[in-house]
Short mmCIF file of C-alpha atoms and ligand atoms in Angstrom, two decimals:
data_model
loop_
_atom_site.label_atom_id
_atom_site.label_comp_id
_atom_site.label_asym_id
_atom_site.label_seq_id
_atom_site.Cartn_x
_atom_site.Cartn_y
_atom_site.Cartn_z
CA VAL A 1 -58.92 -6.75 -2.07
CA LEU A 2 -60.58 -6.25 1.28
CA LYS A 3 -58.14 -6.52 4.20
CA MET A 4 -58.77 -8.19 7.52
CA THR A 5 -56.98 -5.38 9.33
CA ASP A 6 -59.57 -2.88 8.03
CA LEU A 7 -62.55 -4.80 9.45
CA ASP A 8 -64.22 -4.77 12.84
CA LEU A 9 -63.68 -8.30 14.13
CA ASN A 10 -65.08 -7.80 17.61
CA GLY A 11 -67.46 -10.62 18.55
CA LYS A 12 -67.38 -11.98 14.99
CA ARG A 13 -66.88 -15.61 14.03
CA VAL A 14 -63.66 -15.38 12.02
CA LEU A 15 -62.44 -18.34 9.97
CA ILE A 16 -58.80 -17.98 8.97
CA ARG A 17 -57.20 -20.21 6.32
CA GLU A 18 -53.48 -20.50 7.07
CA ASP A 19 -50.83 -22.65 5.42
CA LEU A 20 -49.62 -24.69 8.38
CA ASN A 21 -48.34 -27.41 6.08
CA VAL A 22 -45.07 -27.89 7.98
CA PRO A 23 -42.69 -30.84 8.20
CA VAL A 24 -43.57 -33.20 11.06
CA LYS A 25 -41.35 -36.01 12.32
CA ASP A 26 -42.24 -38.40 15.14
CA GLY A 27 -45.14 -36.18 16.17
CA GLN A 28 -42.97 -33.04 16.35
CA VAL A 29 -42.92 -30.01 14.08
CA THR A 30 -39.38 -29.85 12.69
CA SER A 31 -39.55 -26.43 11.03
CA ASP A 32 -42.07 -23.90 12.26
CA ALA A 33 -41.38 -20.97 9.92
CA ARG A 34 -44.89 -21.12 8.44
CA ILE A 35 -46.49 -21.33 11.87
CA ARG A 36 -44.55 -18.34 13.13
CA ALA A 37 -45.40 -16.37 9.98
CA SER A 38 -49.12 -16.89 10.68
CA LEU A 39 -49.01 -15.77 14.32
CA PRO A 40 -49.34 -11.99 13.77
CA THR A 41 -52.59 -12.59 11.88
CA ILE A 42 -53.97 -14.90 14.57
CA GLU A 43 -52.91 -12.60 17.39
CA PHE A 44 -54.43 -9.59 15.68
CA ALA A 45 -57.80 -11.38 15.41
CA LEU A 46 -57.63 -12.55 19.04
CA LYS A 47 -56.83 -9.07 20.31
CA ALA A 48 -59.64 -7.64 18.25
CA GLY A 49 -62.04 -9.89 20.16
CA ALA A 50 -62.90 -12.32 17.39
CA GLN A 51 -64.01 -15.93 17.85
CA VAL A 52 -61.09 -17.36 15.92
CA MET A 53 -61.12 -20.60 13.95
CA VAL A 54 -57.93 -21.48 12.09
CA MET A 55 -57.90 -24.09 9.33
CA SER A 56 -55.11 -25.59 7.22
CA HIS A 57 -54.10 -28.63 5.26
CA LEU A 58 -51.14 -30.84 6.16
CA GLY A 59 -49.57 -33.06 3.52
CA ARG A 60 -51.57 -34.89 0.92
CA PRO A 61 -53.85 -37.40 2.66
CA THR A 62 -56.29 -39.61 0.77
CA GLU A 63 -59.41 -37.50 0.20
CA GLY A 64 -62.18 -37.98 2.69
CA GLU A 65 -60.23 -40.15 5.12
CA TYR A 66 -58.83 -39.45 8.57
CA GLU A 67 -55.18 -40.51 8.69
CA GLU A 68 -53.35 -39.90 11.91
CA LYS A 69 -50.06 -39.11 10.24
CA TYR A 70 -51.69 -36.11 8.58
CA SER A 71 -53.39 -34.86 11.75
CA LEU A 72 -52.74 -31.26 12.77
CA ALA A 73 -52.33 -32.43 16.40
CA PRO A 74 -48.56 -31.69 16.45
CA VAL A 75 -49.29 -28.25 14.99
CA ALA A 76 -51.94 -27.56 17.67
CA GLU A 77 -49.40 -28.46 20.33
CA HIS A 78 -46.75 -26.30 18.75
CA ILE A 79 -49.02 -23.25 18.44
CA SER A 80 -50.10 -23.76 22.03
CA LYS A 81 -46.47 -23.45 23.09
CA LEU A 82 -45.78 -20.42 20.90
CA LEU A 83 -48.89 -18.57 22.10
CA SER A 84 -48.60 -19.81 25.70
CA ARG A 85 -52.26 -20.83 25.64
CA GLN A 86 -54.02 -24.13 25.08
CA VAL A 87 -55.23 -24.35 21.47
CA PRO A 88 -57.84 -27.11 21.11
CA LEU A 89 -57.93 -29.16 17.91
CA VAL A 90 -61.50 -29.70 16.67
CA LYS A 91 -61.90 -32.97 14.78
CA ASN A 92 -65.33 -33.11 13.15
CA TRP A 93 -65.95 -29.45 12.67
CA LEU A 94 -67.88 -29.25 9.43
CA GLU A 95 -71.28 -29.52 11.05
CA GLY A 96 -70.38 -26.96 13.73
CA GLY A 97 -71.31 -27.96 17.28
CA PHE A 98 -68.16 -26.57 18.90
CA GLU A 99 -67.76 -23.43 20.98
CA VAL A 100 -65.25 -20.62 20.58
CA ALA A 101 -65.50 -17.63 22.87
CA ALA A 102 -64.57 -14.10 21.79
CA GLY A 103 -60.80 -13.67 22.08
CA GLU A 104 -60.35 -17.45 21.95
CA LEU A 105 -58.92 -19.72 19.29
CA VAL A 106 -59.45 -23.24 17.98
CA LEU A 107 -57.59 -25.13 15.29
CA LEU A 108 -59.73 -27.15 12.88
CA GLU A 109 -58.42 -30.56 11.82
CA ASN A 110 -56.81 -30.99 8.36
CA VAL A 111 -59.15 -29.56 5.70
CA ARG A 112 -58.07 -32.31 3.30
CA PHE A 113 -59.81 -34.93 5.44
CA ASN A 114 -63.03 -33.51 3.98
CA THR A 115 -64.36 -35.07 0.78
CA GLY A 116 -64.44 -32.46 -1.96
CA GLU A 117 -61.73 -30.17 -0.54
CA LYS A 118 -59.37 -30.56 -3.47
CA LYS A 119 -62.17 -30.47 -6.04
CA ASP A 120 -63.38 -27.15 -4.63
CA ASN A 121 -66.78 -28.76 -3.99
CA GLU A 122 -69.60 -26.25 -3.71
CA ALA A 123 -71.60 -27.89 -0.91
CA LEU A 124 -68.44 -28.26 1.18
CA SER A 125 -67.47 -24.65 0.53
CA GLN A 126 -70.94 -23.51 1.62
CA LYS A 127 -70.65 -25.45 4.86
CA MET A 128 -67.34 -23.77 5.63
CA ALA A 129 -68.78 -20.38 4.80
CA GLY A 130 -71.69 -21.08 7.15
CA LEU A 131 -69.31 -21.44 10.09
CA CYS A 132 -68.20 -17.81 9.97
CA ASP A 133 -69.16 -14.17 9.63
CA ILE A 134 -65.79 -13.32 8.09
CA TYR A 135 -63.52 -15.58 6.06
CA VAL A 136 -59.86 -14.61 6.02
CA MET A 137 -57.56 -16.03 3.36
CA ASP A 138 -54.02 -15.81 4.76
CA ALA A 139 -52.40 -18.94 3.29
CA PHE A 140 -50.10 -17.50 0.63
CA GLY A 141 -48.39 -20.91 0.35
CA THR A 142 -51.67 -22.47 -0.84
CA ALA A 143 -53.01 -19.50 -2.82
CA HIS A 144 -52.23 -21.29 -6.11
CA ARG A 145 -54.77 -24.00 -5.23
CA ALA A 146 -58.44 -23.53 -6.10
CA GLN A 147 -59.77 -25.71 -3.30
CA ALA A 148 -62.77 -25.46 -0.99
CA SER A 149 -60.85 -23.91 1.92
CA THR A 150 -58.86 -21.47 -0.24
CA HIS A 151 -61.32 -20.57 -2.99
CA GLY A 152 -64.84 -22.02 -2.72
CA VAL A 153 -65.43 -20.73 0.80
CA ALA A 154 -64.51 -17.22 -0.36
CA ARG A 155 -67.33 -17.36 -2.90
CA PHE A 156 -69.97 -18.01 -0.27
CA ALA A 157 -68.75 -16.35 2.94
CA GLN A 158 -70.66 -13.24 4.03
CA VAL A 159 -67.35 -11.36 4.00
CA ALA A 160 -64.13 -12.61 2.37
CA CYS A 161 -60.87 -10.79 2.90
CA ALA A 162 -57.07 -11.11 2.82
CA GLY A 163 -55.11 -11.62 6.02
CA PRO A 164 -51.93 -9.62 6.73
CA LEU A 165 -49.53 -12.43 5.80
CA LEU A 166 -51.11 -12.90 2.38
CA ALA A 167 -51.27 -9.14 1.86
CA ASN A 168 -47.60 -8.70 2.84
CA GLU A 169 -46.46 -11.51 0.54
CA LEU A 170 -48.33 -10.01 -2.39
CA ASP A 171 -46.86 -6.57 -1.66
CA ALA A 172 -43.29 -7.87 -1.39
CA LEU A 173 -43.48 -10.06 -4.48
CA GLY A 174 -45.23 -7.31 -6.42
CA LYS A 175 -42.48 -4.87 -5.44
CA ALA A 176 -39.78 -7.25 -6.70
CA LEU A 177 -41.50 -8.24 -9.92
CA LYS A 178 -43.74 -5.39 -10.94
CA GLN A 179 -41.76 -2.29 -9.92
CA PRO A 180 -38.24 -3.59 -9.33
CA THR A 181 -35.40 -1.20 -8.62
CA PRO A 182 -32.87 -2.04 -11.36
CA PRO A 183 -30.75 -3.92 -11.95
CA LEU A 184 -33.04 -6.89 -11.32
CA VAL A 185 -31.10 -10.12 -10.87
CA ALA A 186 -32.71 -13.52 -10.45
CA ILE A 187 -31.11 -16.74 -9.29
CA VAL A 188 -32.82 -19.91 -10.43
CA GLY A 189 -31.18 -23.02 -9.08
CA GLY A 190 -32.30 -26.57 -8.59
CA SER A 191 -31.87 -29.78 -10.45
CA LYS A 192 -33.94 -29.56 -13.60
CA VAL A 193 -34.66 -27.03 -16.32
CA SER A 194 -37.91 -28.88 -17.07
CA THR A 195 -39.45 -28.13 -13.66
CA LYS A 196 -38.40 -24.44 -13.80
CA LEU A 197 -39.02 -23.80 -17.49
CA GLU A 198 -41.93 -21.42 -16.98
CA VAL A 199 -40.07 -19.54 -14.27
CA LEU A 200 -37.01 -19.18 -16.51
CA ASN A 201 -39.14 -18.02 -19.45
CA SER A 202 -41.08 -15.53 -17.42
CA LEU A 203 -38.00 -14.11 -15.67
CA SER A 204 -36.08 -13.84 -18.93
CA ASP A 205 -38.52 -11.10 -20.00
CA LYS A 206 -38.01 -9.10 -16.84
CA VAL A 207 -34.51 -9.45 -15.41
CA ASP A 208 -31.23 -7.78 -16.28
CA GLN A 209 -29.29 -10.91 -15.37
CA LEU A 210 -30.44 -14.47 -14.86
CA ILE A 211 -28.11 -16.58 -12.76
CA VAL A 212 -28.65 -20.31 -13.18
CA GLY A 213 -27.27 -22.95 -10.86
CA GLY A 214 -27.40 -26.60 -9.94
CA GLY A 215 -28.40 -29.15 -12.57
CA ILE A 216 -30.10 -26.32 -14.46
CA ALA A 217 -26.72 -24.68 -15.09
CA ASN A 218 -25.37 -27.94 -16.54
CA THR A 219 -27.94 -27.85 -19.33
CA PHE A 220 -26.90 -24.26 -20.10
CA LEU A 221 -23.21 -25.23 -20.06
CA ALA A 222 -23.95 -28.04 -22.52
CA ALA A 223 -25.92 -25.53 -24.63
CA ALA A 224 -22.78 -23.35 -24.70
CA GLY A 225 -20.79 -26.31 -26.02
CA LYS A 226 -19.02 -27.13 -22.74
CA PRO A 227 -18.33 -30.71 -21.61
CA VAL A 228 -20.56 -31.81 -18.70
CA GLY A 229 -19.36 -35.41 -18.26
CA LYS A 230 -21.94 -37.47 -16.43
CA SER A 231 -23.53 -34.46 -14.72
CA LEU A 232 -27.29 -34.17 -14.42
CA CYS A 233 -28.19 -32.52 -17.72
CA GLU A 234 -31.33 -32.43 -19.86
CA HIS A 235 -29.93 -32.77 -23.34
CA ASP A 236 -33.35 -32.46 -24.97
CA LEU A 237 -33.68 -28.97 -23.51
CA ILE A 238 -30.43 -27.63 -24.98
CA PRO A 239 -32.29 -25.75 -27.76
CA VAL A 240 -34.53 -24.14 -25.13
CA ALA A 241 -31.47 -23.08 -23.13
CA GLN A 242 -29.90 -21.63 -26.30
CA GLU A 243 -33.01 -19.53 -26.98
CA LEU A 244 -33.00 -18.23 -23.41
CA MET A 245 -29.31 -17.29 -23.68
CA LYS A 246 -30.12 -15.19 -26.77
CA LYS A 247 -32.88 -13.39 -24.90
CA VAL A 248 -31.22 -12.49 -21.63
CA ASN A 249 -27.79 -12.20 -20.03
CA ILE A 250 -27.13 -15.58 -18.37
CA PRO A 251 -23.63 -15.57 -16.83
CA LEU A 252 -22.26 -19.12 -16.97
CA PRO A 253 -19.67 -20.45 -14.54
CA VAL A 254 -16.05 -20.44 -15.63
CA ASP A 255 -15.03 -22.92 -12.95
CA VAL A 256 -16.95 -25.75 -11.29
CA VAL A 257 -16.58 -28.23 -8.44
CA VAL A 258 -16.72 -31.82 -9.64
CA ALA A 259 -16.63 -35.34 -8.20
CA THR A 260 -16.82 -38.79 -9.70
CA GLU A 261 -19.60 -39.88 -7.35
CA PHE A 262 -22.59 -38.28 -5.68
CA SER A 263 -22.03 -38.75 -1.97
CA GLU A 264 -21.32 -37.01 1.28
CA THR A 265 -17.76 -38.33 1.25
CA ALA A 266 -16.99 -37.72 -2.44
CA THR A 267 -13.72 -35.92 -3.15
CA ALA A 268 -14.34 -32.46 -4.56
CA THR A 269 -12.08 -31.03 -7.27
CA VAL A 270 -12.20 -27.52 -8.72
CA LYS A 271 -11.87 -27.43 -12.50
CA SER A 272 -12.20 -25.00 -15.37
CA VAL A 273 -15.47 -25.61 -17.23
CA ASP A 274 -13.40 -26.61 -20.25
CA ASP A 275 -11.71 -29.44 -18.34
CA VAL A 276 -14.71 -31.42 -17.10
CA ALA A 277 -13.91 -35.08 -17.80
CA GLU A 278 -16.24 -37.82 -18.99
CA ASP A 279 -16.70 -39.37 -15.56
CA ASP A 280 -17.03 -36.04 -13.72
CA MET A 281 -20.23 -34.79 -12.17
CA ILE A 282 -20.59 -31.03 -11.68
CA LEU A 283 -21.93 -30.52 -8.15
CA ASP A 284 -21.25 -26.83 -7.51
CA ILE A 285 -20.02 -23.65 -9.14
CA GLY A 286 -16.33 -22.90 -8.55
CA PRO A 287 -14.91 -20.13 -6.32
CA VAL A 288 -13.99 -17.77 -9.18
CA SER A 289 -17.51 -17.94 -10.61
CA ALA A 290 -19.06 -17.59 -7.16
CA GLN A 291 -17.03 -14.41 -6.47
CA ALA A 292 -18.02 -12.89 -9.81
CA LEU A 293 -21.70 -13.60 -9.15
CA ALA A 294 -21.39 -12.30 -5.62
CA SER A 295 -20.26 -8.91 -6.91
CA THR A 296 -23.18 -8.86 -9.36
CA LEU A 297 -25.53 -9.54 -6.43
CA LYS A 298 -23.99 -6.87 -4.23
CA ASP A 299 -24.70 -4.27 -6.93
CA ALA A 300 -28.24 -5.49 -7.66
CA GLY A 301 -31.22 -3.21 -6.98
CA THR A 302 -33.55 -6.19 -6.67
CA ILE A 303 -32.82 -9.90 -6.19
CA ILE A 304 -35.23 -12.80 -6.66
CA TRP A 305 -33.81 -16.05 -5.37
CA ASN A 306 -35.17 -19.53 -5.92
CA GLY A 307 -32.98 -22.57 -5.66
CA PRO A 308 -29.42 -23.41 -4.56
CA VAL A 309 -26.53 -23.43 -7.05
CA GLY A 310 -24.91 -26.62 -5.78
CA VAL A 311 -25.42 -29.68 -3.61
CA PHE A 312 -25.16 -27.55 -0.48
CA GLU A 313 -26.31 -30.40 1.82
CA PHE A 314 -22.74 -31.76 1.37
CA ASP A 315 -20.20 -29.24 2.67
CA GLN A 316 -17.62 -29.81 -0.05
CA PHE A 317 -20.23 -28.70 -2.65
CA ALA A 318 -21.76 -25.90 -0.57
CA GLY A 319 -19.25 -23.12 -1.36
CA GLY A 320 -21.21 -21.59 -4.25
CA THR A 321 -24.53 -21.45 -2.43
CA LYS A 322 -22.81 -20.10 0.69
CA THR A 323 -20.98 -17.34 -1.20
CA LEU A 324 -24.17 -16.27 -2.99
CA SER A 325 -26.20 -16.42 0.24
CA LEU A 326 -23.74 -14.12 2.00
CA ALA A 327 -23.66 -11.78 -1.00
CA ILE A 328 -27.46 -11.54 -0.94
CA ALA A 329 -27.29 -10.83 2.78
CA GLU A 330 -24.79 -8.02 2.16
CA SER A 331 -26.57 -6.54 -0.83
CA ALA A 332 -28.29 -3.20 -0.26
CA GLY A 333 -30.89 -4.19 -2.86
CA PHE A 334 -34.40 -5.49 -2.12
CA SER A 335 -34.15 -9.29 -1.92
CA ILE A 336 -36.80 -11.99 -1.83
CA ALA A 337 -36.24 -15.70 -1.35
CA GLY A 338 -38.73 -18.51 -1.80
CA GLY A 339 -38.96 -22.28 -2.13
CA GLY A 340 -38.14 -25.13 0.26
CA ASP A 341 -34.47 -25.68 -0.65
CA THR A 342 -33.83 -21.96 -0.73
CA LEU A 343 -35.17 -21.53 2.78
CA ALA A 344 -32.98 -24.41 3.97
CA ALA A 345 -29.97 -22.47 2.62
CA VAL A 346 -31.22 -19.26 4.28
CA ASP A 347 -31.34 -21.18 7.58
CA LYS A 348 -28.00 -22.92 7.09
CA TYR A 349 -26.14 -19.63 6.45
CA GLU A 350 -28.21 -17.73 9.04
CA ILE A 351 -29.17 -14.88 6.75
CA ALA A 352 -32.92 -14.85 7.47
CA ASP A 353 -32.88 -11.38 8.97
CA LYS A 354 -30.77 -10.00 6.12
CA VAL A 355 -33.05 -11.06 3.28
CA SER A 356 -35.68 -8.35 2.72
CA TYR A 357 -38.55 -10.81 2.38
CA ILE A 358 -38.76 -14.57 2.79
CA SER A 359 -41.79 -16.08 1.14
CA THR A 360 -43.76 -18.84 2.87
CA GLY A 361 -44.66 -20.20 -0.57
CA GLY A 362 -43.08 -23.03 -2.53
CA GLY A 363 -45.32 -23.75 -5.51
CA ALA A 364 -47.28 -20.54 -4.93
CA PHE A 365 -44.06 -18.48 -5.00
CA LEU A 366 -43.06 -20.05 -8.33
CA GLU A 367 -46.51 -19.52 -9.84
CA PHE A 368 -46.45 -15.87 -8.79
CA VAL A 369 -43.01 -15.44 -10.38
CA GLU A 370 -44.34 -17.17 -13.51
CA GLY A 371 -46.95 -14.42 -13.67
CA LYS A 372 -49.85 -16.80 -13.11
CA VAL A 373 -53.10 -15.80 -11.49
CA LEU A 374 -53.42 -17.22 -7.98
CA PRO A 375 -57.04 -18.41 -7.79
CA ALA A 376 -57.38 -17.80 -4.06
CA VAL A 377 -56.36 -14.18 -4.62
CA ALA A 378 -58.47 -13.76 -7.75
CA ILE A 379 -61.65 -14.74 -5.90
CA LEU A 380 -60.94 -12.12 -3.21
CA GLU A 381 -60.61 -9.54 -5.98
CA THR A 382 -63.91 -10.66 -7.48
CA ARG A 383 -65.62 -10.45 -4.10
CA ALA A 384 -64.14 -7.00 -3.42
CA ALA A 385 -65.44 -5.75 -6.78
CA GLN A 386 -69.01 -6.92 -6.02
C1 3PG B 1 -46.82 -26.20 -0.19
O1 3PG B 1 -46.20 -26.77 0.72
O2 3PG B 1 -46.27 -25.83 -1.25
C2 3PG B 1 -48.24 -25.81 0.06
O3 3PG B 1 -48.59 -26.03 1.37
C3 3PG B 1 -49.18 -26.48 -0.91
O4 3PG B 1 -49.23 -27.87 -0.71
P1 3PG B 1 -49.75 -28.81 -1.87
O5 3PG B 1 -48.72 -28.77 -2.97
O6 3PG B 1 -49.91 -30.19 -1.28
O7 3PG B 1 -51.07 -28.26 -2.36
#
């Protein structure tokens, strides 16, 4: 694909699609990782002398309606602070009528306030394209959506290219999945096999070891004939888990941390997987299992991590996720982490600078790992080939 960094942006109207879909509470941005990840792209365009317009969605507002709680106003304020310059938020921007000088920046209000955004409406896409000389797709986190601001606009813009954040994400994920240094080890945690089925299937063809955790591991334990008590477990997916275990090496825990209730104050007990009682809930992997997995991770050439292996929000069930996080941090292999819960663990154990690449994608990260085509990337490839 064409890259923004290879183009002359001087004096050009440059429309950049970022994923600034960040958590906001009481009018304040509570986690700005995605905003910070987009800054190098924005700063590059500003320095190059472009008239910069940045657009993004926030949340899932009702199509075509302005709703204050989904306004990008808190994001505009936050970027203003980070860049030490006032970044105006433009409300009704579709028809143009606003000024941006060269080397200046405006933020356009939530793209999902526009009717037709999610349906990738052609007329809407053409309007967006008309606002710019160069369209830059940089929102990796939304690249799995074929919407007007991620896909349609790229069809009609005079020039459509990839921004550095998108390009870096694709490089890093491609390195881990397409030319991994062996052994390739993946960790897939989270609560349900059903929501990660495609990821598990796709990874089972590629990895040397597939570590499962959280509720997902319970279904695999049940598939191996172990008692799971009243743990979260999808019994209907046991045959699927059995097939996966035939296909790829899935190391199961030998010890687990259980409790009889799911709460912050629940008493945690370490048990052998054979001793889980009927009223036990498995809420973490045990220390012996965690140590064994940690040594696997330290020797890995490549690590793909999505999802915690226990209820790490509660400290008594956080040991497994903590041990694995630190092992990933210590591993000399190339590691990538993605997904909301995973990034919360990365933050909690302060390993952000020790993971080789942290993806800004949630759903997009999973779809990439599943081997799916990301429509917002595919259209850039089509345009580049023209
Ligand atoms: C995300 O947070 O995963 C992206 O910003 C996409 O948001 P969406 O699922 O509402 O399209």
